[in-house]
Every structure is written in structure tokens, then in C-alpha cells.
Amino acid sequence: MTVATAIVATLALPGAGISPAANAQSNATAEALAQLQATESQTLSLATAAEGVVDASRGEYTATSAAEVRRIQLAAESAARAAAWSGPRVSDFLANPPYPSFSLDQVVQVALQYQGVPYRYGGDTPAGFDCSGFVQYVYAQFGVALPHSVSGQASIGTPIALADARPGDLIIFNNMSHSGFYMGGGQILDAPYPGKSISVRPLWTDSYYIVRIGI
């Protein structure tokens, strides 16, 4: 890519007052960017990878951390999986639901099948889900059309008391930042955040409420 090439070239230029450590640091950064360019150029712009590497206005060099490089690689891999997904989508399920008879018990069984699917921001297929995309995909298999947003799902559901909640109901965070499936026993089944996968895990907050779909 032109942007990445320009950045690498800039990093290679000697500058007054730059220590050997800074040069080594910039060389390591250039090497990491070159590797990303070779492996992920079709799915992720290296302009993003370079963000924060060089602050031209201050004339300073900073190394991209290993964690940041890994984050970029995970995002690229996730985007590649999403682009390659050829299985059913929400619209396919809504047109021909595989589970036309709705029950919360069945919702749980279907949702559990997706444990291990990685988180992907904006994801709405088993190539990668975000929290509301996961909920939307599962309920679509019962012919239930839900928005791909936490607030939208909250508005469609009917709030119920925690004492009346059943596995398969939806957990909605009070600040509308997250949704998932209530599993009972203080646990949630959800698509958590980048780098993690769908799983059943303990709830870490009490700032949520329960809604039930279909009533």
C-alpha cells in the first residue's frame, strides 16, 4: 500500500538527535508494519496500523505495542471470516424459520450452539458476532425479527422482574451498552468484546434488567 510504504520509508530516515534505541524501536515498528502489509493488505488498511506510530508534529517516534499489533491482526482475521461467510443470514431465517414454534428452552439450546464464536464489532453471522448481533441471529431462527441494537431490542421486549426471569430472556444493561441471554444463577451467555468469544460467564454488574420477547 502507498500509505504503508510511505510510513515505513519515513521511519527509516535518520534524524538528528535520535538515539540508537529510538532507531531500533522504529526499525521494529517498520518490520511489524511490513508483515501486516504482506498478510492482511486485502482486509485492513495499514493506515490504521500506523496510527500512533509516528507523531510528525512533534518529530517523535513511538513503537506500536505488541498488543496493538495483535488487535489489528485479530480485526483483519475477523473481517476476512465475515467476508467469506456463505451460510444463512438473519434475512434467510426470517423468511424460513427453522424453529417456527417458539420456546425459551429452545432459544437457549440454539444460542448455546454458538459458544466459541469470536466477537466482531458489527458482526451478525457465525463468522463473528457482536452482542446484539448474536441475540438477533438466534431469535431470527424462531421467526422473531429484532433490531441489531441493544436499545432496539430493549424497546421490543417486555420488562419483567428478575424473580420471573427464565433462561432465554434477554439481559439489557441500563446504559444500553450490552445485551445477552439470561442463563439463571447470575450468569449470562453473550458475545463479550474484541479478542473474546461467546460463552456463559458470571454477570459482573447489577446494572441491568430483564426483558422477555414475544409477550
Short mmCIF file of C-alpha atoms in Angstrom, two decimals:
data_model
loop_
_atom_site.label_atom_id
_atom_site.label_comp_id
_atom_site.label_asym_id
_atom_site.label_seq_id
_atom_site.Cartn_x
_atom_site.Cartn_y
_atom_site.Cartn_z
CA MET A 1 0.00 0.00 0.00
CA THR A 2 1.21 3.55 -0.73
CA VAL A 3 0.41 4.78 2.79
CA ALA A 4 2.22 1.92 4.49
CA THR A 5 5.24 2.25 2.15
CA ALA A 6 5.49 5.96 2.88
CA ILE A 7 5.32 5.35 6.60
CA VAL A 8 7.98 2.66 6.55
CA ALA A 9 10.22 4.88 4.45
CA THR A 10 9.74 7.75 6.88
CA LEU A 11 10.62 5.55 9.82
CA ALA A 12 13.85 4.51 8.09
CA LEU A 13 15.11 8.11 7.68
CA PRO A 14 17.88 9.13 10.08
CA GLY A 15 17.17 12.18 12.19
CA ALA A 16 19.22 14.47 14.33
CA GLY A 17 19.15 13.65 17.98
CA ILE A 18 17.58 10.21 17.59
CA SER A 19 19.25 7.63 19.80
CA PRO A 20 20.20 4.10 18.69
CA ALA A 21 17.37 2.82 20.89
CA ALA A 22 14.90 5.02 19.05
CA ASN A 23 16.27 3.79 15.70
CA ALA A 24 15.90 0.17 16.84
CA GLN A 25 12.41 0.93 18.04
CA SER A 26 11.44 2.46 14.71
CA ASN A 27 13.00 -0.46 12.81
CA ALA A 28 10.94 -2.91 14.85
CA THR A 29 7.83 -0.91 14.08
CA ALA A 30 8.65 -0.87 10.38
CA GLU A 31 9.14 -4.64 10.41
CA ALA A 32 5.78 -5.18 12.11
CA LEU A 33 4.04 -2.95 9.60
CA ALA A 34 5.71 -4.73 6.69
CA GLN A 35 4.49 -8.07 7.99
CA LEU A 36 0.96 -6.76 8.36
CA GLN A 37 1.10 -5.38 4.83
CA ALA A 38 2.08 -8.78 3.45
CA THR A 39 -0.55 -10.78 5.31
CA GLU A 40 -3.54 -8.51 5.77
CA SER A 41 -3.41 -5.93 2.96
CA GLN A 42 -6.68 -7.13 1.40
CA THR A 43 -8.72 -6.79 4.58
CA LEU A 44 -7.36 -3.91 6.65
CA SER A 45 -5.77 -0.58 5.82
CA LEU A 46 -2.29 -0.19 7.16
CA ALA A 47 -3.03 3.45 7.62
CA THR A 48 -4.90 2.33 10.73
CA ALA A 49 -1.96 0.17 11.78
CA ALA A 50 0.31 3.15 11.53
CA GLU A 51 -1.87 5.39 13.66
CA GLY A 52 0.05 6.43 16.71
CA VAL A 53 3.36 5.13 15.37
CA VAL A 54 4.70 8.48 14.21
CA ASP A 55 3.80 11.89 15.59
CA ALA A 56 5.12 14.10 12.82
CA SER A 57 4.05 17.32 14.51
CA ARG A 58 6.38 16.62 17.45
CA GLY A 59 9.08 14.86 15.48
CA GLU A 60 8.93 11.90 17.86
CA TYR A 61 8.89 8.16 17.27
CA THR A 62 6.79 5.68 19.26
CA ALA A 63 6.67 1.92 18.83
CA THR A 64 3.39 0.16 18.17
CA SER A 65 2.86 -2.17 21.10
CA ALA A 66 2.59 -5.91 20.63
CA ALA A 67 -0.96 -5.71 21.96
CA GLU A 68 -1.91 -3.12 19.33
CA VAL A 69 -0.40 -5.18 16.52
CA ARG A 70 -2.30 -8.22 17.78
CA ARG A 71 -5.52 -6.22 17.93
CA ILE A 72 -5.05 -5.17 14.31
CA GLN A 73 -4.34 -8.75 13.26
CA LEU A 74 -7.46 -10.03 15.04
CA ALA A 75 -9.60 -7.37 13.38
CA ALA A 76 -8.22 -8.30 9.97
CA GLU A 77 -8.80 -12.01 10.53
CA SER A 78 -12.35 -11.31 11.72
CA ALA A 79 -13.09 -9.18 8.68
CA ALA A 80 -11.78 -11.92 6.40
CA ARG A 81 -14.03 -14.53 8.06
CA ALA A 82 -17.04 -12.25 7.74
CA ALA A 83 -16.36 -11.64 4.06
CA ALA A 84 -16.05 -15.38 3.44
CA TRP A 85 -19.27 -16.33 5.29
CA SER A 86 -21.67 -18.10 2.91
CA GLY A 87 -24.12 -19.56 5.42
CA PRO A 88 -27.60 -18.34 6.33
CA ARG A 89 -28.15 -14.80 7.47
CA VAL A 90 -30.86 -13.17 9.56
CA SER A 91 -32.97 -12.41 6.49
CA ASP A 92 -32.83 -16.07 5.44
CA PHE A 93 -34.07 -17.25 8.83
CA LEU A 94 -36.86 -14.70 8.93
CA ALA A 95 -38.05 -15.87 5.52
CA ASN A 96 -37.94 -19.54 6.52
CA PRO A 97 -37.51 -20.07 10.29
CA PRO A 98 -36.03 -23.46 11.19
CA TYR A 99 -37.83 -23.30 14.56
CA PRO A 100 -41.33 -21.95 13.89
CA SER A 101 -42.55 -22.98 17.36
CA PHE A 102 -41.11 -20.52 19.86
CA SER A 103 -39.99 -21.57 23.33
CA LEU A 104 -37.40 -20.10 25.68
CA ASP A 105 -35.93 -23.54 26.33
CA GLN A 106 -35.31 -23.97 22.61
CA VAL A 107 -33.87 -20.45 22.38
CA VAL A 108 -31.25 -21.42 24.96
CA GLN A 109 -30.33 -24.61 23.12
CA VAL A 110 -29.89 -22.75 19.85
CA ALA A 111 -27.87 -19.96 21.47
CA LEU A 112 -25.53 -22.42 23.18
CA GLN A 113 -24.52 -23.82 19.78
CA TYR A 114 -22.55 -20.63 19.12
CA GLN A 115 -20.20 -20.86 22.09
CA GLY A 116 -16.69 -20.21 20.87
CA VAL A 117 -17.69 -17.88 18.03
CA PRO A 118 -15.40 -14.84 18.22
CA TYR A 119 -16.59 -11.33 18.92
CA ARG A 120 -16.66 -8.99 15.93
CA TYR A 121 -17.91 -5.44 16.10
CA GLY A 122 -20.98 -5.17 13.87
CA GLY A 123 -20.99 -8.95 13.35
CA ASP A 124 -24.29 -10.71 12.73
CA THR A 125 -23.25 -14.16 11.49
CA PRO A 126 -21.32 -17.10 12.99
CA ALA A 127 -18.22 -15.66 11.32
CA GLY A 128 -18.27 -13.24 14.27
CA PHE A 129 -20.94 -11.62 16.44
CA ASP A 130 -21.27 -8.51 18.49
CA CYS A 131 -23.66 -8.67 21.44
CA SER A 132 -26.87 -7.53 19.77
CA GLY A 133 -25.99 -9.29 16.50
CA PHE A 134 -25.78 -12.58 18.40
CA VAL A 135 -29.18 -12.06 20.03
CA GLN A 136 -30.68 -11.02 16.70
CA TYR A 137 -29.31 -14.07 14.89
CA VAL A 138 -30.65 -16.55 17.44
CA TYR A 139 -34.13 -15.06 17.66
CA ALA A 140 -34.36 -14.83 13.86
CA GLN A 141 -34.29 -18.63 13.77
CA PHE A 142 -37.68 -18.54 15.51
CA GLY A 143 -39.10 -16.04 13.06
CA VAL A 144 -38.65 -13.17 15.53
CA ALA A 145 -37.29 -10.00 13.93
CA LEU A 146 -35.15 -7.98 16.33
CA PRO A 147 -33.10 -4.85 15.59
CA HIS A 148 -29.33 -5.07 15.55
CA SER A 149 -29.02 -2.72 18.51
CA VAL A 150 -29.32 -3.04 22.27
CA SER A 151 -31.77 -0.16 22.58
CA GLY A 152 -33.92 -1.55 19.78
CA GLN A 153 -34.07 -4.97 21.39
CA ALA A 154 -34.91 -3.38 24.73
CA SER A 155 -37.79 -1.45 23.20
CA ILE A 156 -39.33 -4.57 21.66
CA GLY A 157 -39.03 -6.70 24.80
CA THR A 158 -41.33 -6.51 27.82
CA PRO A 159 -39.52 -5.77 31.10
CA ILE A 160 -40.06 -8.46 33.72
CA ALA A 161 -38.94 -8.90 37.32
CA LEU A 162 -35.67 -10.71 37.88
CA ALA A 163 -37.55 -13.20 40.04
CA ASP A 164 -39.65 -14.13 36.99
CA ALA A 165 -36.75 -14.36 34.54
CA ARG A 166 -36.08 -17.59 32.68
CA PRO A 167 -33.07 -18.71 30.65
CA GLY A 168 -33.56 -17.36 27.15
CA ASP A 169 -34.86 -13.99 28.30
CA LEU A 170 -32.69 -11.00 27.44
CA ILE A 171 -30.37 -9.12 29.74
CA ILE A 172 -30.26 -5.41 28.89
CA PHE A 173 -27.66 -3.18 30.52
CA ASN A 174 -29.13 0.00 31.97
CA ASN A 175 -26.85 2.20 29.85
CA MET A 176 -27.79 0.29 26.67
CA SER A 177 -24.18 -0.79 26.16
CA HIS A 178 -24.73 -4.56 26.15
CA SER A 179 -27.26 -7.35 25.73
CA GLY A 180 -27.16 -11.11 26.11
CA PHE A 181 -29.13 -14.16 27.15
CA TYR A 182 -30.12 -14.62 30.76
CA MET A 183 -28.97 -18.08 31.87
CA GLY A 184 -30.05 -18.11 35.51
CA GLY A 185 -27.80 -18.38 38.53
CA GLY A 186 -26.30 -14.95 37.95
CA GLN A 187 -24.90 -15.90 34.53
CA ILE A 188 -25.10 -14.51 31.01
CA LEU A 189 -24.49 -16.03 27.57
CA ASP A 190 -23.11 -13.28 25.38
CA ALA A 191 -20.68 -12.03 22.78
CA PRO A 192 -18.38 -10.04 25.08
CA TYR A 193 -15.73 -7.84 23.43
CA PRO A 194 -12.85 -7.98 20.89
CA GLY A 195 -10.46 -10.85 21.47
CA LYS A 196 -13.05 -12.93 23.33
CA SER A 197 -15.64 -15.47 22.21
CA ILE A 198 -19.23 -16.31 23.05
CA SER A 199 -19.52 -18.14 26.35
CA VAL A 200 -21.57 -18.50 29.51
CA ARG A 201 -19.99 -16.39 32.25
CA PRO A 202 -20.90 -14.77 35.57
CA LEU A 203 -22.55 -11.37 35.46
CA TRP A 204 -20.17 -8.70 36.73
CA THR A 205 -22.72 -5.95 37.44
CA ASP A 206 -26.22 -5.48 38.76
CA SER A 207 -26.89 -2.51 36.44
CA TYR A 208 -29.20 -4.41 34.11
CA TYR A 209 -32.78 -5.50 33.70
CA ILE A 210 -34.59 -8.38 32.02
CA VAL A 211 -36.90 -8.26 29.02
CA ARG A 212 -38.92 -11.06 27.50
CA ILE A 213 -39.56 -11.27 23.79
CA GLY A 214 -42.93 -12.40 22.47
CA ILE A 215 -45.26 -11.22 25.24
#
